[in-house]
Amino acid sequence: MNQETAAANLKTDAPLHRLHNFCAGPASLPTEVLLKAQAEMLDWQGRGVSIMEMSHRSSDYIKVAEAAESSLRRLMQIPDNYKVLFLQGGATLQFSAIPLNLLANETNNGKADYLTTGAWSGKAVKEAKRYADLGLGQVNEVATSKASGFTTVPEQSEWQLTEGAEYFHYCANETIHGVQIFQPPEVDAPLIADMSSCILSEPIDVSKFGMIYAGAQKNIGPAGLVIVIIREDLIGKASAWCPALLDYANQAAKESMLNTPATYSWYLAGLVFEWLEQRGGLEVIAKTNRQKAELLYKTIDESDFYSNKVDVNYRSIMNVPFTLKDSSLDGQFLAEAEQAGLLNLKGHRDVGGMRASIYNAVSLESVQALCDFMNEFASKHA
Ligand SMILES: *Cc1c(COP(=O)(O)O)cnc(C)c1O
């Protein structure tokens, strides 16, 4: 394609074709953000190259990276004694990085506590136990809600906490089971929270945490990036067997550029943070998120056609699994939903049924459209 045809193609007046996307991840992104990225895709701010084609060490790119971090710091009110790292390997690689940095090293055979409330916290403890099984530290599962089918959170009075634990790990929002822990647990050990699917959905007090981490592809930006927010005193404890790239001290010292970072995802995350700031920040987005969740749970609860089995105190405001009274209608529900422009509602294979992920970029209008469809479908099949 020559340059003129390419330019002509860009200037299309075709209306935007954007459907209601309830995908759990990679998830919906704000249309405004994608339009901005599109507008500067070929020629970033008059430089004649895209942001993807720039050195991560160029002053232009470093400004983009720093602006993204500053914006995130403002949004979450991250205290100065925390580092913000923009890393790769997803949240899943953090399941390994955490024990490699904090569980045990040459001089300390430490202990760590893990709370299991669903699939993701279950994977985290399993990964940490691989090291404990080799004699590198001790890993204690303080409690699990497995017996309930991961529909609730074990009472804190039943947790078997370890004295002197290096950290306490939990998942603030179980994306698959739709279970959210809204208040940070009060324990002595530094709290480490997997916030992959709830980060930026509401204001939180970062100072209550030792470390927060989140894969980007739910509420931050495209896949390929994981954000780690870590208190400085937890940096610099990595074991000698920790890969250099996973050592938080190395990454902090090099501003997350020990090797080439996920430059495009980082840039796009910055645009999403800017979008959130322009909308008024996390208080404002949280209000809409609550409205969205209330509307959807109300639709489920007021029908005898749909149900959600999660303990009402822990129902996620981001991921809403639900089942139909008659599961033989599942296929028809999904097909008709898709025809109505409502995409990616199939539940995770571990849970079955349906799941609507209603992250920040999913509008109240999209949730309303889903609820209208659900009511109509239910009345047809009552
Ligand atoms: C998606 C998700 C993960 C895994 O993220 P990857 O980036 O695929 O590694 C971990 N924890 C939670 C809570 C998630 O939602």
Short mmCIF file of C-alpha atoms and ligand atoms in Angstrom, two decimals:
data_model
loop_
_atom_site.label_atom_id
_atom_site.label_comp_id
_atom_site.label_asym_id
_atom_site.label_seq_id
_atom_site.Cartn_x
_atom_site.Cartn_y
_atom_site.Cartn_z
CA MET A 1 0.00 0.00 0.00
CA ASN A 2 1.40 3.39 -0.89
CA GLN A 3 1.35 6.25 1.58
CA GLU A 4 -1.57 8.04 -0.07
CA THR A 5 -3.87 5.02 0.00
CA ALA A 6 -2.86 4.42 3.60
CA ALA A 7 -3.73 8.00 4.51
CA ALA A 8 -7.07 7.78 2.68
CA ASN A 9 -7.93 4.58 4.54
CA LEU A 10 -7.30 6.32 7.82
CA LYS A 11 -9.80 9.06 7.05
CA THR A 12 -12.78 6.73 6.83
CA ASP A 13 -16.14 8.07 7.97
CA ALA A 14 -17.48 4.60 8.74
CA PRO A 15 -19.40 4.64 12.03
CA LEU A 16 -17.69 3.01 14.98
CA HIS A 17 -18.63 -0.62 15.38
CA ARG A 18 -18.19 -1.25 19.10
CA LEU A 19 -20.31 -3.93 20.79
CA HIS A 20 -20.92 -4.59 24.49
CA ASN A 21 -17.89 -6.60 25.58
CA PHE A 22 -18.06 -8.51 28.88
CA CYS A 23 -14.80 -10.41 28.36
CA ALA A 24 -12.95 -11.35 31.57
CA GLY A 25 -9.58 -10.59 30.03
CA PRO A 26 -8.10 -9.29 27.84
CA ALA A 27 -11.02 -7.02 28.47
CA SER A 28 -12.81 -3.99 27.11
CA LEU A 29 -10.79 -0.77 26.82
CA PRO A 30 -12.26 2.74 26.75
CA THR A 31 -13.16 3.71 23.18
CA GLU A 32 -11.74 7.21 23.76
CA VAL A 33 -8.38 5.67 24.64
CA LEU A 34 -8.34 3.45 21.55
CA LEU A 35 -9.25 6.42 19.34
CA LYS A 36 -6.39 8.44 20.78
CA ALA A 37 -3.99 5.54 20.28
CA GLN A 38 -5.28 5.15 16.74
CA ALA A 39 -4.83 8.84 15.98
CA GLU A 40 -1.20 8.77 17.05
CA MET A 41 -0.42 5.24 15.91
CA LEU A 42 1.57 6.03 12.77
CA ASP A 43 3.09 9.31 13.83
CA TRP A 44 3.47 9.84 17.55
CA GLN A 45 3.37 13.60 18.26
CA GLY A 46 4.99 14.58 14.98
CA ARG A 47 8.05 12.34 15.38
CA GLY A 48 7.24 10.41 12.19
CA VAL A 49 7.35 7.05 13.95
CA SER A 50 4.95 5.20 16.21
CA ILE A 51 5.55 4.84 19.91
CA MET A 52 6.19 1.13 19.27
CA GLU A 53 9.12 1.95 17.04
CA MET A 54 10.99 4.09 19.54
CA SER A 55 13.82 3.22 21.83
CA HIS A 56 12.63 2.70 25.38
CA ARG A 57 15.70 4.72 26.37
CA SER A 58 14.80 7.74 24.24
CA SER A 59 13.84 10.88 26.14
CA ASP A 60 10.42 10.87 24.42
CA TYR A 61 9.60 7.38 25.59
CA ILE A 62 10.95 7.94 29.09
CA LYS A 63 8.62 10.93 29.44
CA VAL A 64 5.67 8.74 28.40
CA ALA A 65 6.69 6.07 30.90
CA GLU A 66 7.17 8.57 33.72
CA ALA A 67 3.87 10.32 32.98
CA ALA A 68 2.06 6.98 33.22
CA GLU A 69 3.62 6.32 36.61
CA SER A 70 2.82 9.81 37.91
CA SER A 71 -0.77 9.48 36.78
CA LEU A 72 -1.13 6.11 38.52
CA ARG A 73 0.44 7.56 41.68
CA ARG A 74 -2.09 10.39 41.68
CA LEU A 75 -5.06 8.09 41.00
CA MET A 76 -4.18 5.62 43.75
CA GLN A 77 -2.50 8.17 46.06
CA ILE A 78 0.54 5.91 46.26
CA PRO A 79 2.82 7.04 49.12
CA ASP A 80 6.41 8.03 48.28
CA ASN A 81 7.91 5.04 50.05
CA TYR A 82 6.45 2.69 47.44
CA LYS A 83 8.02 1.81 44.10
CA VAL A 84 5.85 1.30 41.06
CA LEU A 85 7.22 -1.27 38.61
CA PHE A 86 5.98 -1.96 35.07
CA LEU A 87 6.98 -5.57 34.43
CA GLN A 88 6.20 -8.51 32.16
CA GLY A 89 5.12 -12.11 32.62
CA GLY A 90 1.62 -11.27 33.82
CA ALA A 91 0.27 -11.68 37.31
CA THR A 92 1.16 -15.36 37.02
CA LEU A 93 4.91 -14.73 37.04
CA GLN A 94 4.43 -12.73 40.24
CA PHE A 95 3.19 -15.97 41.86
CA SER A 96 6.86 -17.05 41.48
CA ALA A 97 8.52 -13.66 41.95
CA ILE A 98 6.92 -13.16 45.37
CA PRO A 99 8.44 -16.26 47.04
CA LEU A 100 11.71 -15.77 45.15
CA ASN A 101 12.00 -12.25 46.58
CA LEU A 102 10.39 -12.57 49.97
CA LEU A 103 10.03 -16.12 51.23
CA ALA A 104 13.54 -17.37 51.79
CA ASN A 105 17.11 -16.45 50.99
CA GLU A 106 20.60 -17.55 52.03
CA THR A 107 20.24 -16.15 55.54
CA ASN A 108 16.51 -16.43 56.20
CA ASN A 109 14.37 -19.54 55.78
CA GLY A 110 11.15 -17.57 56.09
CA LYS A 111 7.49 -18.45 56.39
CA ALA A 112 4.55 -17.09 54.43
CA ASP A 113 0.78 -17.22 54.83
CA TYR A 114 -1.66 -17.67 51.96
CA LEU A 115 -5.45 -17.36 51.98
CA THR A 116 -7.25 -19.38 49.30
CA THR A 117 -10.59 -18.02 48.07
CA GLY A 118 -10.70 -19.16 44.46
CA ALA A 119 -8.77 -20.22 41.39
CA TRP A 120 -6.20 -17.43 41.36
CA SER A 121 -5.18 -17.43 45.01
CA GLY A 122 -5.10 -21.24 44.66
CA LYS A 123 -2.56 -20.95 41.86
CA ALA A 124 -0.48 -18.50 43.87
CA VAL A 125 -0.15 -20.80 46.88
CA LYS A 126 0.57 -23.78 44.65
CA GLU A 127 3.46 -21.96 43.02
CA ALA A 128 4.90 -20.81 46.37
CA LYS A 129 4.69 -24.39 47.69
CA ARG A 130 7.06 -25.54 44.95
CA TYR A 131 9.83 -23.66 46.77
CA ALA A 132 8.71 -24.80 50.21
CA ASP A 133 8.77 -28.40 48.94
CA LEU A 134 12.44 -27.86 48.07
CA GLY A 135 13.11 -26.68 51.62
CA LEU A 136 13.25 -23.03 50.60
CA GLY A 137 10.98 -21.49 53.21
CA GLN A 138 7.63 -22.63 54.59
CA VAL A 139 4.26 -21.94 53.04
CA ASN A 140 1.08 -22.11 55.09
CA GLU A 141 -2.41 -22.01 53.65
CA VAL A 142 -4.22 -20.20 56.48
CA ALA A 143 -7.68 -21.20 55.24
CA THR A 144 -9.54 -22.16 52.10
CA SER A 145 -13.14 -21.75 51.03
CA LYS A 146 -12.86 -24.69 48.63
CA ALA A 147 -15.54 -26.67 50.50
CA SER A 148 -18.08 -23.92 49.66
CA GLY A 149 -17.17 -24.13 45.97
CA PHE A 150 -15.36 -20.80 46.49
CA THR A 151 -18.54 -18.85 47.08
CA THR A 152 -17.42 -17.15 50.28
CA VAL A 153 -14.37 -16.11 52.32
CA PRO A 154 -13.40 -18.11 55.42
CA GLU A 155 -14.03 -16.24 58.70
CA GLN A 156 -10.84 -14.57 59.88
CA SER A 157 -11.29 -16.16 63.33
CA GLU A 158 -10.64 -19.53 61.64
CA TRP A 159 -7.43 -18.52 59.89
CA GLN A 160 -4.32 -20.36 61.07
CA LEU A 161 -1.90 -17.42 60.96
CA THR A 162 1.85 -17.98 61.29
CA GLU A 163 3.73 -15.85 63.77
CA GLY A 164 6.53 -13.88 62.15
CA ALA A 165 5.39 -14.59 58.59
CA GLU A 166 7.30 -12.65 55.92
CA TYR A 167 4.03 -11.83 54.19
CA PHE A 168 0.34 -12.67 53.93
CA HIS A 169 -0.91 -13.25 50.37
CA TYR A 170 -4.50 -13.07 49.17
CA CYS A 171 -6.46 -12.30 46.02
CA ALA A 172 -8.64 -9.20 46.43
CA ASN A 173 -10.95 -10.21 43.59
CA GLU A 174 -11.32 -13.77 42.34
CA THR A 175 -12.02 -13.14 38.67
CA ILE A 176 -13.35 -16.64 37.98
CA HIS A 177 -15.47 -17.19 41.09
CA GLY A 178 -16.68 -13.60 41.46
CA VAL A 179 -15.58 -13.29 45.10
CA GLN A 180 -14.20 -9.96 46.29
CA ILE A 181 -12.57 -9.05 49.60
CA PHE A 182 -13.34 -5.35 50.02
CA GLN A 183 -11.48 -4.64 53.27
CA PRO A 184 -7.76 -5.47 53.49
CA PRO A 185 -7.35 -8.22 56.12
CA GLU A 186 -5.91 -7.02 59.44
CA VAL A 187 -2.87 -9.22 59.99
CA ASP A 188 0.62 -8.56 61.37
CA ALA A 189 2.57 -9.67 58.29
CA PRO A 190 2.92 -7.35 55.28
CA LEU A 191 -0.13 -7.78 53.04
CA ILE A 192 0.41 -8.84 49.44
CA ALA A 193 -2.67 -8.57 47.24
CA ASP A 194 -3.34 -9.83 43.74
CA MET A 195 -5.55 -7.01 42.45
CA SER A 196 -5.45 -8.00 38.78
CA SER A 197 -9.19 -7.70 38.28
CA CYS A 198 -10.11 -4.94 40.76
CA ILE A 199 -7.23 -2.44 40.69
CA LEU A 200 -8.48 1.08 39.93
CA SER A 201 -12.12 0.04 40.38
CA GLU A 202 -12.40 1.97 43.66
CA PRO A 203 -10.12 3.96 45.97
CA ILE A 204 -7.97 1.88 48.34
CA ASP A 205 -5.52 2.78 51.08
CA VAL A 206 -2.21 1.66 49.56
CA SER A 207 -0.40 2.23 52.87
CA LYS A 208 -2.18 -0.84 54.29
CA PHE A 209 -0.28 -3.06 51.85
CA GLY A 210 3.26 -4.33 51.54
CA MET A 211 2.72 -5.04 47.88
CA ILE A 212 -0.06 -4.88 45.32
CA TYR A 213 0.22 -6.41 41.88
CA ALA A 214 -2.06 -6.55 38.87
CA GLY A 215 -1.89 -7.94 35.36
CA ALA A 216 -2.89 -5.18 32.97
CA GLN A 217 -5.43 -6.82 30.71
CA LYS A 218 -8.45 -6.42 33.01
CA ASN A 219 -8.57 -2.85 34.28
CA ILE A 220 -5.32 -1.23 33.11
CA GLY A 221 -4.56 -1.77 29.44
CA PRO A 222 -3.52 -4.43 26.94
CA ALA A 223 -1.94 -7.74 27.94
CA GLY A 224 1.82 -7.96 28.31
CA LEU A 225 2.24 -5.78 31.37
CA VAL A 226 1.98 -6.37 35.10
CA ILE A 227 2.16 -3.54 37.62
CA VAL A 228 3.82 -4.06 40.99
CA ILE A 229 3.42 -1.48 43.75
CA ILE A 230 5.84 -2.41 46.50
CA ARG A 231 6.89 -0.82 49.78
CA GLU A 232 10.60 -0.03 49.75
CA ASP A 233 11.51 -2.07 52.82
CA LEU A 234 10.38 -5.23 51.00
CA ILE A 235 12.85 -4.62 48.18
CA GLY A 236 16.34 -6.10 48.33
CA LYS A 237 15.58 -9.43 50.01
CA ALA A 238 15.69 -11.67 46.94
CA SER A 239 17.37 -15.02 47.14
CA ALA A 240 20.48 -15.80 45.08
CA TRP A 241 18.38 -18.26 43.06
CA CYS A 242 15.96 -15.51 42.04
CA PRO A 243 16.40 -14.70 38.33
CA ALA A 244 17.89 -11.21 37.94
CA LEU A 245 14.88 -10.07 35.96
CA LEU A 246 12.49 -11.03 38.76
CA ASP A 247 14.47 -9.33 41.51
CA TYR A 248 12.49 -6.25 42.56
CA ALA A 249 15.70 -4.49 43.61
CA ASN A 250 17.15 -4.74 40.10
CA GLN A 251 13.93 -3.58 38.48
CA ALA A 252 13.50 -0.70 40.92
CA ALA A 253 17.11 0.43 40.40
CA LYS A 254 16.61 0.48 36.61
CA GLU A 255 13.11 2.06 36.60
CA SER A 256 11.64 -1.22 35.21
CA MET A 257 14.01 -1.05 32.24
CA LEU A 258 16.47 -3.78 33.14
CA ASN A 259 15.58 -5.15 29.73
CA THR A 260 13.15 -3.89 27.10
CA PRO A 261 9.78 -3.30 28.77
CA ALA A 262 6.37 -3.80 27.11
CA THR A 263 6.54 -0.30 25.67
CA TYR A 264 3.19 -0.21 23.87
CA SER A 265 1.23 -1.68 26.78
CA TRP A 266 2.91 0.79 29.15
CA TYR A 267 2.01 3.70 26.85
CA LEU A 268 -1.58 2.51 26.56
CA ALA A 269 -1.84 2.04 30.32
CA GLY A 270 -0.81 5.69 30.60
CA LEU A 271 -3.68 6.68 28.30
CA VAL A 272 -6.11 4.68 30.45
CA PHE A 273 -4.82 6.40 33.62
CA GLU A 274 -5.26 9.77 31.91
CA TRP A 275 -8.82 8.77 30.93
CA LEU A 276 -9.57 7.87 34.56
CA GLU A 277 -8.17 11.18 35.80
CA GLN A 278 -10.23 13.09 33.24
CA ARG A 279 -13.35 11.29 34.44
CA GLY A 280 -12.69 12.50 37.97
CA GLY A 281 -10.61 9.68 39.45
CA LEU A 282 -11.41 6.58 41.43
CA GLU A 283 -14.22 7.98 43.61
CA VAL A 284 -16.18 8.75 40.48
CA ILE A 285 -15.45 5.48 38.69
CA ALA A 286 -16.27 3.56 41.89
CA LYS A 287 -19.71 5.13 42.02
CA THR A 288 -20.48 3.99 38.48
CA ASN A 289 -19.00 0.56 39.21
CA ARG A 290 -21.31 0.17 42.22
CA GLN A 291 -24.33 1.20 40.13
CA LYS A 292 -23.41 -1.30 37.43
CA ALA A 293 -22.97 -4.15 39.89
CA GLU A 294 -26.17 -3.30 41.80
CA LEU A 295 -28.16 -3.25 38.59
CA LEU A 296 -26.87 -6.63 37.47
CA TYR A 297 -27.22 -8.36 40.86
CA LYS A 298 -30.72 -6.91 41.20
CA THR A 299 -31.66 -8.34 37.82
CA ILE A 300 -30.33 -11.73 38.91
CA ASP A 301 -31.87 -11.68 42.40
CA GLU A 302 -35.29 -10.45 41.34
CA SER A 303 -35.73 -13.23 38.82
CA ASP A 304 -36.18 -16.86 39.67
CA PHE A 305 -34.57 -17.63 36.33
CA TYR A 306 -30.99 -16.52 37.15
CA SER A 307 -28.89 -17.09 40.21
CA ASN A 308 -25.55 -16.13 41.71
CA LYS A 309 -24.44 -18.22 44.66
CA VAL A 310 -21.75 -15.95 46.08
CA ASP A 311 -22.15 -14.81 49.70
CA VAL A 312 -23.68 -11.32 49.41
CA ASN A 313 -20.89 -9.81 51.54
CA TYR A 314 -18.28 -10.87 49.02
CA ARG A 315 -20.00 -10.45 45.69
CA SER A 316 -17.54 -8.98 43.21
CA ILE A 317 -18.32 -5.64 41.66
CA MET A 318 -16.16 -6.52 38.64
CA ASN A 319 -16.92 -10.15 37.72
CA VAL A 320 -20.46 -11.47 38.05
CA PRO A 321 -20.93 -15.20 37.44
CA PHE A 322 -24.50 -16.39 37.15
CA THR A 323 -26.39 -19.50 36.08
CA LEU A 324 -29.65 -20.08 34.27
CA LYS A 325 -32.35 -22.13 36.01
CA ASP A 326 -32.21 -24.57 33.10
CA SER A 327 -28.63 -25.03 31.91
CA SER A 328 -29.85 -26.63 28.67
CA LEU A 329 -30.71 -23.05 27.62
CA ASP A 330 -27.09 -21.87 28.05
CA GLY A 331 -26.22 -22.23 24.37
CA GLN A 332 -29.33 -20.39 23.25
CA PHE A 333 -28.73 -17.62 25.80
CA LEU A 334 -25.19 -17.08 24.50
CA ALA A 335 -26.22 -17.17 20.85
CA GLU A 336 -29.06 -14.69 21.32
CA ALA A 337 -26.91 -12.45 23.48
CA GLU A 338 -24.30 -12.33 20.75
CA GLN A 339 -26.96 -11.43 18.21
CA ALA A 340 -27.98 -8.59 20.51
CA GLY A 341 -24.38 -7.34 20.54
CA LEU A 342 -23.56 -8.68 24.02
CA LEU A 343 -20.27 -10.54 23.77
CA ASN A 344 -18.18 -12.94 25.84
CA LEU A 345 -20.70 -13.95 28.48
CA LYS A 346 -19.73 -17.62 28.67
CA GLY A 347 -18.67 -18.57 32.19
CA HIS A 348 -15.24 -19.96 33.00
CA ARG A 349 -15.06 -23.74 32.46
CA ASP A 350 -14.38 -24.30 36.20
CA VAL A 351 -17.63 -22.63 37.19
CA GLY A 352 -19.91 -23.05 34.16
CA GLY A 353 -22.93 -20.90 33.39
CA MET A 354 -22.34 -17.27 32.50
CA ARG A 355 -20.04 -14.51 33.65
CA ALA A 356 -20.25 -10.81 32.96
CA SER A 357 -17.05 -8.89 33.60
CA ILE A 358 -17.98 -5.27 34.13
CA TYR A 359 -14.63 -3.53 34.45
CA ASN A 360 -14.10 0.25 34.38
CA ALA A 361 -14.34 0.45 30.59
CA VAL A 362 -17.74 -1.29 30.51
CA SER A 363 -20.35 1.44 30.68
CA LEU A 364 -23.57 1.57 32.68
CA GLU A 365 -25.37 1.55 29.30
CA SER A 366 -23.72 -1.78 28.43
CA VAL A 367 -24.81 -3.28 31.75
CA GLN A 368 -28.31 -1.90 31.21
CA ALA A 369 -28.40 -3.51 27.76
CA LEU A 370 -27.35 -6.83 29.32
CA CYS A 371 -30.03 -6.59 32.03
CA ASP A 372 -32.72 -5.75 29.47
CA PHE A 373 -31.68 -8.74 27.41
CA MET A 374 -31.67 -11.01 30.48
CA ASN A 375 -35.16 -9.92 31.52
CA GLU A 376 -36.48 -10.47 28.03
CA PHE A 377 -34.84 -13.88 27.72
CA ALA A 378 -36.19 -14.94 31.12
CA SER A 379 -39.75 -13.89 30.31
CA LYS A 380 -39.64 -15.81 27.02
CA HIS A 381 -38.51 -18.97 28.79
CA ALA A 382 -40.35 -18.65 32.10
C1 LIG B 1 -6.12 -12.75 35.07
C2 LIG B 1 -5.65 -12.95 36.47
C3 LIG B 1 -4.39 -13.50 36.76
C4 LIG B 1 -3.46 -14.01 35.69
O1 LIG B 1 -2.99 -12.98 34.91
P1 LIG B 1 -1.94 -13.25 33.74
O2 LIG B 1 -1.60 -11.86 33.34
O3 LIG B 1 -2.62 -14.04 32.69
O4 LIG B 1 -0.79 -13.97 34.31
C5 LIG B 1 -4.02 -13.62 38.07
N1 LIG B 1 -4.83 -13.19 39.07
C6 LIG B 1 -6.04 -12.67 38.82
C7 LIG B 1 -6.88 -12.22 39.97
C8 LIG B 1 -6.49 -12.53 37.52
O5 LIG B 1 -7.69 -11.99 37.27
#
